Short mmCIF file of C-alpha atoms in Angstrom, two decimals:
data_model
loop_
_atom_site.label_atom_id
_atom_site.label_comp_id
_atom_site.label_asym_id
_atom_site.label_seq_id
_atom_site.Cartn_x
_atom_site.Cartn_y
_atom_site.Cartn_z
CA MET J 1 0.00 0.00 0.00
CA SER J 2 1.35 3.42 -0.93
CA ALA J 3 1.63 6.40 1.35
CA LEU J 4 -1.03 8.08 -0.77
CA ASP J 5 -3.42 5.16 -0.21
CA ARG J 6 -2.84 5.39 3.52
CA MET J 7 -3.46 9.13 3.63
CA ALA J 8 -6.71 8.64 1.73
CA MET J 9 -7.82 6.04 4.28
CA THR J 10 -6.91 8.34 7.16
CA VAL J 11 -9.51 10.96 6.21
CA LEU J 12 -12.43 8.50 6.00
CA GLN J 13 -14.83 7.88 8.87
CA PRO J 14 -17.40 5.18 8.02
CA GLY J 15 -20.17 3.59 9.99
CA PHE J 16 -20.61 -0.16 10.14
CA GLU J 17 -23.05 -2.83 11.25
CA GLY J 18 -22.94 -4.84 14.46
CA THR J 19 -21.95 -4.62 18.10
CA GLY J 20 -18.81 -6.74 17.98
CA PHE J 21 -20.65 -9.56 19.72
CA ASP J 22 -23.22 -10.40 17.08
CA GLY J 23 -24.21 -14.06 17.12
CA ALA J 24 -22.08 -14.72 20.19
CA GLY J 25 -24.98 -15.10 22.61
CA PHE J 26 -24.50 -11.73 24.31
CA GLU J 27 -28.07 -10.53 24.28
CA GLY J 28 -29.69 -8.14 26.72
CA ALA J 29 -28.17 -8.38 30.18
CA GLY J 30 -25.62 -10.85 28.86
CA PHE J 31 -23.64 -7.93 27.53
CA GLU J 32 -22.62 -7.22 31.11
CA SER J 33 -19.98 -9.92 30.71
CA ALA J 34 -18.59 -8.28 27.56
CA ARG J 35 -15.60 -6.86 29.41
CA ALA J 36 -14.26 -10.36 29.93
CA ARG J 37 -14.47 -11.16 26.21
CA ARG J 38 -12.88 -9.70 23.13
CA ALA J 39 -15.19 -7.93 20.72
CA VAL J 40 -14.91 -8.97 17.08
CA PRO J 41 -15.69 -6.09 14.69
CA PRO J 42 -16.42 -6.91 11.04
CA GLU J 43 -13.43 -8.42 9.26
CA TRP J 44 -13.43 -5.76 6.56
CA LEU J 45 -13.28 -3.04 9.20
CA LEU J 46 -10.28 -4.62 10.90
CA ARG J 47 -8.54 -4.84 7.54
CA ALA J 48 -9.34 -1.20 6.80
CA LEU J 49 -7.98 -0.12 10.19
CA ALA J 50 -4.77 -2.00 9.49
CA ASP J 51 -4.63 -0.15 6.16
CA GLY J 52 -4.77 3.18 8.00
CA LEU J 53 -8.50 3.94 8.31
CA GLY J 54 -8.54 7.09 10.40
CA GLY J 55 -11.96 6.93 12.00
CA VAL J 56 -15.26 5.19 12.57
CA ILE J 57 -18.61 6.52 13.71
CA LEU J 58 -20.88 4.60 16.07
CA PHE J 59 -24.66 4.60 15.92
CA ALA J 60 -27.32 3.02 18.12
CA ARG J 61 -27.05 -0.12 15.99
CA ASN J 62 -23.51 -0.60 17.35
CA ILE J 63 -24.37 -0.05 21.01
CA ALA J 64 -26.02 -2.36 23.53
CA THR J 65 -24.37 -1.52 26.86
CA GLN J 66 -21.54 0.59 28.18
CA GLU J 67 -19.23 -2.38 28.70
CA GLN J 68 -19.98 -3.83 25.27
CA THR J 69 -19.23 -0.47 23.64
CA ALA J 70 -15.96 -0.13 25.55
CA ALA J 71 -14.96 -3.64 24.45
CA LEU J 72 -15.82 -2.78 20.85
CA THR J 73 -13.78 0.43 20.80
CA ALA J 74 -10.87 -1.36 22.47
CA ALA J 75 -10.92 -3.96 19.71
CA LEU J 76 -10.85 -1.20 17.09
CA ARG J 77 -7.81 0.38 18.74
CA GLU J 78 -5.97 -2.92 18.79
CA GLU J 79 -5.87 -2.67 15.00
CA ASN J 80 -5.18 1.07 14.86
CA PRO J 81 -4.32 2.85 18.15
CA GLU J 82 -4.82 6.23 16.44
CA VAL J 83 -8.36 5.60 15.20
CA ILE J 84 -10.85 8.39 15.89
CA VAL J 85 -14.02 6.84 17.34
CA ALA J 86 -16.89 9.29 16.96
CA VAL J 87 -20.51 9.35 18.10
CA ASP J 88 -23.49 11.72 18.17
CA GLU J 89 -24.13 12.12 21.90
CA GLU J 90 -25.86 15.48 22.26
CA GLY J 91 -28.02 14.70 25.26
CA GLY J 92 -31.75 15.23 24.95
CA ALA J 93 -33.38 13.77 21.86
CA VAL J 94 -30.12 12.73 20.14
CA THR J 95 -28.39 10.00 22.07
CA ARG J 96 -26.62 6.85 20.93
CA LEU J 97 -25.18 5.54 24.19
CA GLU J 98 -28.58 5.80 25.93
CA ALA J 99 -30.79 5.15 22.91
CA ALA J 100 -32.52 2.21 24.61
CA THR J 101 -33.62 4.20 27.66
CA GLY J 102 -33.54 7.85 26.61
CA SER J 103 -30.96 10.38 27.69
CA SER J 104 -30.30 11.02 31.36
CA TRP J 105 -29.74 14.70 30.57
CA PRO J 106 -31.90 17.34 28.90
CA GLY J 107 -30.99 18.65 25.48
CA ASN J 108 -29.71 22.03 24.45
CA LEU J 109 -32.94 24.01 24.35
CA ALA J 110 -33.73 23.07 27.94
CA LEU J 111 -30.23 24.11 28.99
CA GLY J 112 -30.54 27.34 27.04
CA VAL J 113 -33.90 28.23 28.61
CA ALA J 114 -32.46 27.76 32.11
CA ASP J 115 -29.26 29.51 30.93
CA ASP J 116 -27.11 28.42 33.86
CA VAL J 117 -23.65 27.93 32.36
CA ALA J 118 -22.37 26.13 35.46
CA VAL J 119 -25.13 23.51 35.14
CA THR J 120 -24.51 23.20 31.40
CA GLU J 121 -20.81 22.57 31.98
CA ARG J 122 -21.62 19.93 34.61
CA VAL J 123 -24.08 18.19 32.28
CA ALA J 124 -21.52 18.17 29.46
CA ARG J 125 -18.86 16.84 31.81
CA ARG J 126 -21.21 14.00 32.73
CA ILE J 127 -21.74 13.26 29.04
CA GLY J 128 -17.97 13.40 28.73
CA GLY J 129 -17.65 10.76 31.43
CA LEU J 130 -20.17 8.53 29.65
CA THR J 131 -18.45 8.85 26.27
CA ALA J 132 -14.93 8.57 27.68
CA ALA J 133 -15.76 5.31 29.45
CA ALA J 134 -17.09 3.94 26.15
CA GLY J 135 -13.80 4.71 24.41
CA ILE J 136 -15.05 7.66 22.36
CA THR J 137 -12.54 10.14 20.90
CA LEU J 138 -14.90 12.69 19.35
CA ASP J 139 -18.46 13.62 20.28
CA TYR J 140 -20.39 15.33 17.50
CA ALA J 141 -21.79 17.91 19.89
CA PRO J 142 -22.74 20.55 20.75
CA VAL J 143 -25.17 21.86 18.16
CA VAL J 144 -24.42 25.60 18.05
CA ASP J 145 -26.98 26.52 15.39
CA VAL J 146 -29.19 29.48 16.31
CA ASN J 147 -32.75 28.22 15.85
CA ALA J 148 -33.99 31.34 14.08
CA ASP J 149 -37.04 29.67 12.49
CA PRO J 150 -39.35 27.75 14.86
CA ARG J 151 -40.51 25.69 11.88
CA ASN J 152 -37.05 24.14 11.55
CA PRO J 153 -37.63 20.38 11.23
CA VAL J 154 -34.17 19.10 12.18
CA ILE J 155 -32.63 21.53 14.70
CA GLY J 156 -35.40 22.76 17.04
CA VAL J 157 -34.79 21.53 20.58
CA ARG J 158 -31.25 20.50 19.62
CA SER J 159 -30.35 24.21 19.61
CA PHE J 160 -29.67 26.26 22.73
CA GLY J 161 -32.24 28.74 21.42
CA SER J 162 -32.88 31.66 19.08
CA ASP J 163 -30.64 34.21 20.81
CA PRO J 164 -27.05 34.10 19.53
CA GLU J 165 -25.68 35.40 22.83
CA VAL J 166 -27.35 32.58 24.78
CA VAL J 167 -26.26 30.02 22.21
CA SER J 168 -22.68 31.31 22.33
CA ARG J 169 -22.24 31.19 26.10
CA GLN J 170 -24.02 27.87 26.42
CA ALA J 171 -21.83 26.41 23.67
CA VAL J 172 -18.67 27.57 25.42
CA ALA J 173 -19.81 25.96 28.68
CA TRP J 174 -20.75 22.70 26.95
CA ILE J 175 -17.39 22.51 25.17
CA ALA J 176 -15.52 23.17 28.41
CA GLY J 177 -17.41 20.40 30.19
CA LEU J 178 -16.93 17.79 27.49
CA GLN J 179 -13.31 18.54 26.61
CA GLY J 180 -12.44 18.87 30.27
CA ALA J 181 -13.42 15.19 30.49
CA GLY J 182 -10.89 14.31 27.77
CA VAL J 183 -13.32 13.89 24.85
CA ALA J 184 -13.15 16.18 21.81
CA ALA J 185 -16.17 18.38 21.09
CA CYS J 186 -17.48 19.34 17.66
CA ALA J 187 -19.45 22.52 16.95
CA LYS J 188 -22.10 21.96 14.29
CA HIS J 189 -23.56 22.63 11.66
CA PHE J 190 -21.33 25.29 10.12
CA PRO J 191 -22.09 27.97 8.98
CA GLY J 192 -25.49 27.60 10.71
CA HIS J 193 -28.50 25.32 10.14
CA GLY J 194 -30.99 27.24 12.27
CA ASP J 195 -32.69 29.39 9.65
CA THR J 196 -34.02 26.60 7.44
CA VAL J 197 -37.32 24.80 6.94
CA THR J 198 -35.80 21.76 5.19
CA ASP J 199 -34.18 18.70 6.78
CA SER J 200 -30.79 18.13 5.12
CA HIS J 201 -31.26 14.38 5.54
CA LEU J 202 -33.99 14.68 2.91
CA ALA J 203 -33.12 17.64 0.65
CA LEU J 204 -30.75 20.59 0.34
CA PRO J 205 -31.80 23.43 2.68
CA THR J 206 -31.29 27.06 1.72
CA VAL J 207 -30.29 29.63 4.34
CA PRO J 208 -31.84 32.89 3.05
CA ALA J 209 -29.95 35.27 5.36
CA SER J 210 -27.74 38.13 4.21
CA ARG J 211 -24.05 38.12 5.03
CA GLU J 212 -24.71 40.78 7.67
CA VAL J 213 -27.30 38.60 9.39
CA LEU J 214 -25.09 35.53 9.15
CA GLU J 215 -22.25 37.43 10.78
CA ARG J 216 -24.35 38.78 13.62
CA ARG J 217 -26.49 35.70 14.26
CA ASP J 218 -25.27 32.40 12.84
CA LEU J 219 -21.50 32.80 12.94
CA ALA J 220 -21.32 34.26 16.46
CA PRO J 221 -21.59 30.90 18.27
CA PHE J 222 -18.97 29.36 15.98
CA ARG J 223 -16.59 32.22 16.74
CA ALA J 224 -17.19 31.65 20.44
CA ALA J 225 -16.63 27.90 20.10
CA ILE J 226 -13.39 28.40 18.19
CA THR J 227 -12.14 30.89 20.77
CA ALA J 228 -13.01 28.32 23.46
CA GLY J 229 -10.75 25.77 21.75
CA VAL J 230 -13.27 23.40 20.21
CA ARG J 231 -11.33 20.58 18.54
CA ALA J 232 -13.65 20.00 15.57
CA VAL J 233 -16.30 21.75 13.48
CA MET J 234 -18.88 19.91 11.38
CA CYS J 235 -20.03 21.53 8.16
CA GLY J 236 -23.70 21.29 7.32
CA HIS J 237 -25.05 20.38 3.91
CA LEU J 238 -26.50 23.84 3.34
CA LEU J 239 -26.86 26.22 0.45
CA VAL J 240 -25.99 29.71 1.68
CA PRO J 241 -26.31 32.11 -1.27
CA ALA J 242 -24.71 34.95 0.67
CA LEU J 243 -21.51 32.87 0.80
CA ASP J 244 -21.44 30.68 -2.33
CA ASP J 245 -23.61 29.03 -4.95
CA VAL J 246 -22.63 25.45 -4.01
CA PRO J 247 -23.42 23.51 -0.81
CA ALA J 248 -21.25 24.58 2.12
CA THR J 249 -19.69 21.12 2.43
CA LEU J 250 -18.28 21.50 -1.08
CA SER J 251 -17.44 25.19 -0.89
CA ARG J 252 -13.87 26.43 -0.61
CA ALA J 253 -15.28 29.87 0.16
CA VAL J 254 -17.02 28.43 3.23
CA LEU J 255 -14.58 25.81 4.50
CA THR J 256 -11.31 27.58 3.69
CA GLY J 257 -12.10 31.26 3.15
CA LEU J 258 -14.57 31.64 6.02
CA LEU J 259 -13.83 28.87 8.53
CA ARG J 260 -10.04 28.80 8.24
CA GLU J 261 -8.98 32.25 7.09
CA GLU J 262 -11.64 34.54 8.61
CA LEU J 263 -12.54 32.63 11.78
CA GLY J 264 -9.04 31.22 12.32
CA PHE J 265 -10.07 27.64 12.97
CA GLY J 266 -7.10 25.25 13.01
CA GLY J 267 -8.79 22.04 14.15
CA VAL J 268 -10.53 19.23 12.29
CA ALA J 269 -13.25 20.11 9.79
CA VAL J 270 -15.73 17.26 9.35
CA THR J 271 -18.47 16.76 6.78
CA ASP J 272 -21.93 15.75 7.83
CA ALA J 273 -22.77 12.26 6.54
CA ILE J 274 -22.31 12.24 2.77
CA GLU J 275 -25.24 9.89 2.13
CA MET J 276 -27.66 12.62 3.24
CA ARG J 277 -29.88 13.62 0.33
CA ALA J 278 -28.85 17.28 0.50
CA VAL J 279 -25.64 16.34 -1.31
CA ALA J 280 -26.26 12.73 -2.36
CA ALA J 281 -28.93 13.92 -4.78
CA LEU J 282 -26.29 16.00 -6.54
CA TYR J 283 -23.22 13.75 -6.76
CA GLU J 284 -21.97 10.23 -6.23
CA PRO J 285 -20.24 9.56 -2.87
CA SER J 286 -16.76 9.54 -4.38
CA GLU J 287 -17.33 12.94 -6.01
CA ILE J 288 -18.68 14.41 -2.77
CA ALA J 289 -15.60 13.17 -0.91
CA VAL J 290 -13.15 14.62 -3.43
CA ARG J 291 -14.92 17.97 -3.67
CA ALA J 292 -15.25 18.28 0.13
CA LEU J 293 -11.54 17.57 0.65
CA ALA J 294 -10.60 20.05 -2.05
CA ALA J 295 -12.83 22.66 -0.38
CA GLY J 296 -11.06 22.20 2.97
CA ALA J 297 -12.72 19.31 4.83
CA ASP J 298 -10.44 16.95 6.78
CA VAL J 299 -12.81 14.08 7.56
CA ILE J 300 -15.38 12.47 5.28
CA CYS J 301 -18.19 11.07 7.43
CA VAL J 302 -20.01 8.12 5.84
CA GLY J 303 -22.83 6.79 7.97
CA VAL J 304 -23.55 3.70 5.87
CA SER J 305 -20.99 1.29 4.39
CA SER J 306 -21.61 -1.54 1.97
CA PRO J 307 -21.39 -5.16 3.19
CA GLY J 308 -17.76 -6.14 3.11
CA GLY J 309 -16.62 -2.51 3.15
CA ARG J 310 -16.18 -2.19 -0.60
CA SER J 311 -17.66 1.31 -0.52
CA VAL J 312 -14.90 2.49 1.85
CA TYR J 313 -12.17 1.25 -0.45
CA ASP J 314 -13.98 2.78 -3.43
CA LEU J 315 -13.82 6.15 -1.68
CA ARG J 316 -10.13 5.66 -0.97
CA ASP J 317 -9.43 4.81 -4.60
CA ALA J 318 -11.41 7.82 -5.85
CA ILE J 319 -9.44 10.16 -3.59
CA VAL J 320 -6.13 8.70 -4.74
CA GLN J 321 -7.18 8.98 -8.38
CA ALA J 322 -8.19 12.62 -7.87
CA VAL J 323 -4.74 13.39 -6.49
CA ARG J 324 -3.04 11.67 -9.43
CA GLU J 325 -5.25 13.57 -11.89
CA GLY J 326 -4.52 16.89 -10.22
CA ARG J 327 -8.10 17.52 -9.09
CA LEU J 328 -7.10 17.27 -5.42
CA PRO J 329 -3.68 18.65 -4.43
CA GLU J 330 -1.60 16.11 -2.54
CA TRP J 331 -0.66 18.75 0.02
CA ARG J 332 -4.36 19.25 0.81
CA LEU J 333 -4.85 15.51 1.43
CA ALA J 334 -1.69 15.42 3.54
CA GLU J 335 -2.91 18.43 5.55
CA ALA J 336 -6.25 16.73 6.22
CA ALA J 337 -4.61 13.47 7.29
CA GLU J 338 -2.22 15.37 9.56
CA ARG J 339 -5.13 17.08 11.31
CA VAL J 340 -6.85 13.72 11.89
CA LEU J 341 -3.68 12.29 13.43
CA GLY J 342 -3.30 15.47 15.45
CA LEU J 343 -6.73 14.93 17.00
CA ALA J 344 -5.76 11.35 17.86
CA ALA J 345 -2.61 12.67 19.55
CA TRP J 346 -4.67 15.22 21.52
CA HIS J 347 -6.96 12.43 22.71
CA ALA J 348 -3.99 10.30 23.78
CA GLY J 349 -2.73 13.21 25.84
CA GLN J 350 -6.05 13.52 27.71
CA ALA J 351 -5.76 10.22 29.61
CA GLY J 352 -5.41 12.07 32.91
CA ALA J 353 -8.58 14.08 32.31
CA ARG J 354 -10.51 10.91 31.48
CA ALA J 355 -9.21 9.18 34.60
CA ALA J 356 -10.29 12.14 36.71
CA VAL J 357 -13.82 12.20 35.33
CA ALA J 358 -14.07 8.42 35.73
CA GLY J 359 -13.40 8.89 39.44
CA GLU J 360 -16.18 11.47 39.63
CA THR J 361 -18.82 9.65 37.60
CA GLY J 362 -18.29 5.98 38.42
CA ALA J 363 -16.38 4.95 35.29
CA GLY J 364 -19.16 6.08 32.97
CA ALA J 365 -22.20 4.57 34.66
CA VAL J 366 -24.99 7.07 35.26
CA ASP J 367 -25.09 7.13 39.03
CA ASP J 368 -27.58 8.73 41.42
CA ALA J 369 -25.73 12.05 41.35
CA GLY J 370 -25.80 12.09 37.54
CA ARG J 371 -29.50 11.29 37.46
CA ALA J 372 -30.20 13.98 40.05
CA LEU J 373 -28.27 16.53 37.98
CA GLY J 374 -30.21 15.60 34.86
CA LEU J 375 -33.56 15.85 36.63
CA ALA J 376 -32.69 19.20 38.20
CA ALA J 377 -31.53 20.59 34.85
CA ALA J 378 -34.69 19.38 33.10
CA SER J 379 -36.89 20.76 35.89
CA ALA J 380 -35.22 24.17 35.61
CA ALA J 381 -36.38 24.37 31.98
CA LEU J 382 -40.09 23.81 32.68
CA ARG J 383 -42.32 26.78 31.95
CA ALA J 384 -46.06 26.78 32.77
CA THR J 385 -48.83 29.14 31.77
CA GLY J 386 -52.24 29.34 33.38
CA ALA J 387 -53.00 29.41 37.07
CA PRO J 388 -53.26 25.74 37.96
CA ASP J 389 -54.34 24.35 41.29
CA ARG J 390 -51.62 22.07 42.58
CA PRO J 391 -51.31 19.26 42.04
CA VAL J 392 -52.50 19.51 38.46
CA LEU J 393 -53.11 15.75 38.36
CA GLU J 394 -54.29 13.64 41.28
CA THR J 395 -55.72 10.64 39.44
CA ALA J 396 -54.40 8.59 36.54
CA PRO J 397 -54.95 10.48 33.27
CA LEU J 398 -55.35 9.54 29.66
CA VAL J 399 -52.29 10.86 27.82
CA VAL J 400 -53.05 11.60 24.17
CA ARG J 401 -49.76 11.86 22.30
CA LEU J 402 -49.99 13.62 18.96
CA ALA J 403 -47.01 12.02 17.24
CA ALA J 404 -45.23 13.23 14.10
CA ARG J 405 -42.35 11.36 12.50
CA GLN J 406 -39.01 12.16 14.12
CA SER J 407 -36.02 13.51 12.20
CA GLN J 408 -33.44 10.94 11.11
CA ALA J 409 -30.97 12.77 13.36
CA VAL J 410 -32.76 11.29 16.36
CA GLY J 411 -32.23 7.76 15.08
CA ARG J 412 -33.41 4.96 17.33
CA ALA J 413 -33.50 6.94 20.57
CA ARG J 414 -36.51 6.30 22.75
CA SER J 415 -39.21 8.92 22.27
CA PHE J 416 -40.58 11.21 24.97
CA GLY J 417 -42.30 8.99 27.55
CA LEU J 418 -44.66 11.23 29.51
CA ALA J 419 -47.27 8.49 29.93
CA GLY J 420 -44.69 6.09 31.33
CA ALA J 421 -43.30 8.70 33.67
CA LEU J 422 -46.80 9.55 34.93
CA ALA J 423 -47.66 5.86 35.34
CA GLU J 424 -44.76 5.51 37.80
CA ILE J 425 -46.49 8.12 39.98
CA LEU J 426 -50.14 7.53 39.06
CA PRO J 427 -50.66 3.82 38.27
CA GLY J 428 -53.35 3.28 35.70
CA THR J 429 -52.21 6.11 33.43
CA ALA J 430 -53.14 5.21 29.86
CA GLU J 431 -51.76 6.43 26.55
CA ALA J 432 -53.29 6.86 23.10
CA GLU J 433 -51.00 7.76 20.21
CA VAL J 434 -52.55 9.73 17.34
CA GLY J 435 -50.78 10.40 14.06
CA GLU J 436 -51.53 12.62 11.12
CA GLY J 437 -54.85 11.70 9.50
CA GLU J 438 -56.12 9.86 12.58
CA ALA J 439 -58.96 10.79 14.93
CA LEU J 440 -58.78 11.63 18.61
CA PRO J 441 -59.85 8.92 21.07
CA ASP J 442 -63.00 9.25 23.15
CA LEU J 443 -62.40 12.06 25.67
CA SER J 444 -65.92 12.17 27.10
CA ASP J 445 -65.33 10.56 30.51
CA PRO J 446 -65.14 13.52 32.93
CA ARG J 447 -63.69 11.29 35.65
CA ARG J 448 -60.56 10.71 33.59
CA PRO J 449 -58.16 13.68 33.38
CA VAL J 450 -56.78 14.32 29.92
CA VAL J 451 -53.22 15.32 29.03
CA ILE J 452 -52.41 16.24 25.43
CA ALA J 453 -48.70 15.78 24.63
CA VAL J 454 -47.42 17.49 21.48
CA HIS J 455 -43.99 18.09 19.95
CA ASP J 456 -43.36 21.14 17.78
CA ALA J 457 -47.07 21.82 17.26
CA VAL J 458 -46.06 25.11 15.66
CA ARG J 459 -44.72 23.09 12.70
CA HIS J 460 -47.75 20.85 12.12
CA ALA J 461 -51.16 22.20 11.08
CA TRP J 462 -52.81 18.82 11.66
CA MET J 463 -51.45 18.74 15.20
CA ARG J 464 -52.73 22.22 16.00
CA ARG J 465 -56.13 21.31 14.58
CA LEU J 466 -56.41 18.20 16.76
CA LEU J 467 -55.10 20.08 19.77
CA ASP J 468 -57.80 22.73 19.38
CA GLU J 469 -60.40 20.00 18.93
CA ALA J 470 -59.25 18.23 22.08
CA VAL J 471 -59.29 21.41 24.16
CA ARG J 472 -62.82 22.24 22.93
CA ALA J 473 -63.97 18.75 23.95
CA ARG J 474 -62.14 18.94 27.28
CA PRO J 475 -61.53 22.52 28.45
CA ASP J 476 -59.89 21.05 31.56
CA ALA J 477 -57.23 19.29 29.48
CA VAL J 478 -53.56 19.83 30.31
CA VAL J 479 -51.26 20.46 27.34
CA VAL J 480 -47.59 19.47 27.46
CA GLU J 481 -45.40 20.79 24.64
CA THR J 482 -42.07 18.96 24.34
CA GLY J 483 -40.62 20.88 21.42
CA VAL J 484 -40.21 24.53 20.50
CA PRO J 485 -43.30 26.10 22.07
CA GLY J 486 -45.78 28.28 20.23
CA ALA J 487 -48.76 30.14 21.68
CA PRO J 488 -50.04 28.45 24.88
CA VAL J 489 -53.20 26.36 24.54
CA GLY J 490 -55.35 24.88 27.29
CA ARG J 491 -56.13 25.47 30.95
CA VAL J 492 -52.57 24.53 31.83
CA HIS J 493 -49.80 24.61 29.23
CA LEU J 494 -46.47 23.13 30.31
CA ALA J 495 -43.44 23.55 28.03
CA THR J 496 -40.54 21.17 28.71
CA HIS J 497 -38.25 22.54 25.95
CA GLY J 498 -37.11 19.05 25.09
CA ASN J 499 -38.21 15.46 24.63
CA ALA J 500 -35.52 13.63 26.55
CA ALA J 501 -36.62 10.86 28.90
CA VAL J 502 -35.48 12.99 31.84
CA SER J 503 -37.69 15.86 30.65
CA ALA J 504 -40.66 13.50 30.79
CA ARG J 505 -39.82 12.62 34.38
CA ALA J 506 -39.46 16.29 35.28
CA ALA J 507 -42.85 17.11 33.73
CA ALA J 508 -44.55 14.18 35.47
CA ARG J 509 -43.17 15.24 38.86
CA TRP J 510 -44.33 18.82 38.36
CA LEU J 511 -47.82 17.82 37.23
CA THR J 512 -48.32 15.62 40.28
CA ALA J 513 -46.56 17.80 42.87
CA GLY J 514 -48.46 19.45 45.68
CA PRO J 515 -49.06 23.15 46.31
CA GLY J 516 -45.79 23.54 48.19
CA THR J 517 -43.79 22.98 45.01
CA ALA J 518 -42.54 26.05 43.20
CA SER J 519 -44.06 26.79 39.84
CA PRO J 520 -41.65 26.89 36.89
#
């Protein structure tokens, strides 16, 4: 294998199938014994790591338990000690390590609403402990997009809010907490995905803002993150006409002119997954990879790989061919590979920080103190309108959940579980899920309290219509909004500012708490 081949492998970061224990009888609780056994990643992946593959990205499909994940990442490092192991662990709705149970910590909007930077740093440090114990190098968090449009289908509660000053200071605190635990943070989605109404997983979003607005609003949190020493920045698949006429991921004006030269970022620039339709509808994967590297990206993130890993080697070969044809300067590929190896070296130097956080957090397990922190942070984000008698609920309610399809960014994470959280306090709580085009259940029994749970009702006309219908049928209904809140509806309207599992528990406790409990 040539040095050029190896450099091309270094800049790739594919996903893969399996937990490392597939077919070995380690199901469910059996994964607890994973530490005593060696994980066996796919053969093609081990071969690619030996050939210099610079990174991998883990998804919920790769994760069963903390110990299994740690065994898997250890096996990867046996083949390549410098491999970057990345994951999307934002807290809140987007979690991979806690996908089966829901995150123990609220997401960014909840943290932004409370706006307590000390709490945010502690939450991020806890997430750092969780990821560090799993063997993670790079966490694709925090989201530092300013959620300028409440109709945004993919950012929403993943953002710290719509105020760039709040987003900036919260981002700095989050980065300090995570990187203080010895795990690299990544600010995303450059140059700002907040002012869009299109999900880049499905199509190419356009950011309509002027350069002046971008500078004042969208770029401010990235400047703050870079000043704070964030190790990586992820570029979004966005069309920003004020900057260029090609998607940002493929734009030298964005990745080199703006990110490197104007903002002074010297860390690792990562693409969002190249199979997302925003760019995949325009070019083949190999062309996206070559153009992104030429524009200034250092890491090509590929969420899905073909069986046997042929697609990874095809990308390598396309990059090498582009260098030989003069389409991609060799110095640019060498620069990208050097930055990847530099991040690996930074991670190796953070062993002391990871050991310290392991002593604080119980080697990654979410202990009672971590759960208490998560619940307190989620509770601080609750906002109620109306003048409710307390407790709001004394008997088991019917929870009607108006459910829209989640963004692909959420993946397999467990959805908001208000009914389950209420059932732990009020046994007999029932749930009815209603989707678009479906009718409300019977709400006529006055002895049964009704709770209407919605997420981002401001984005869904059908949801608002059913919500109004439900409140007309039951004026005493309680409305719980778990997304970006719009105008309050109902006798009591409780906004959680997030749909993490811990936000459901916080809402359930508030709804059932007595009159001595402070109102949010």
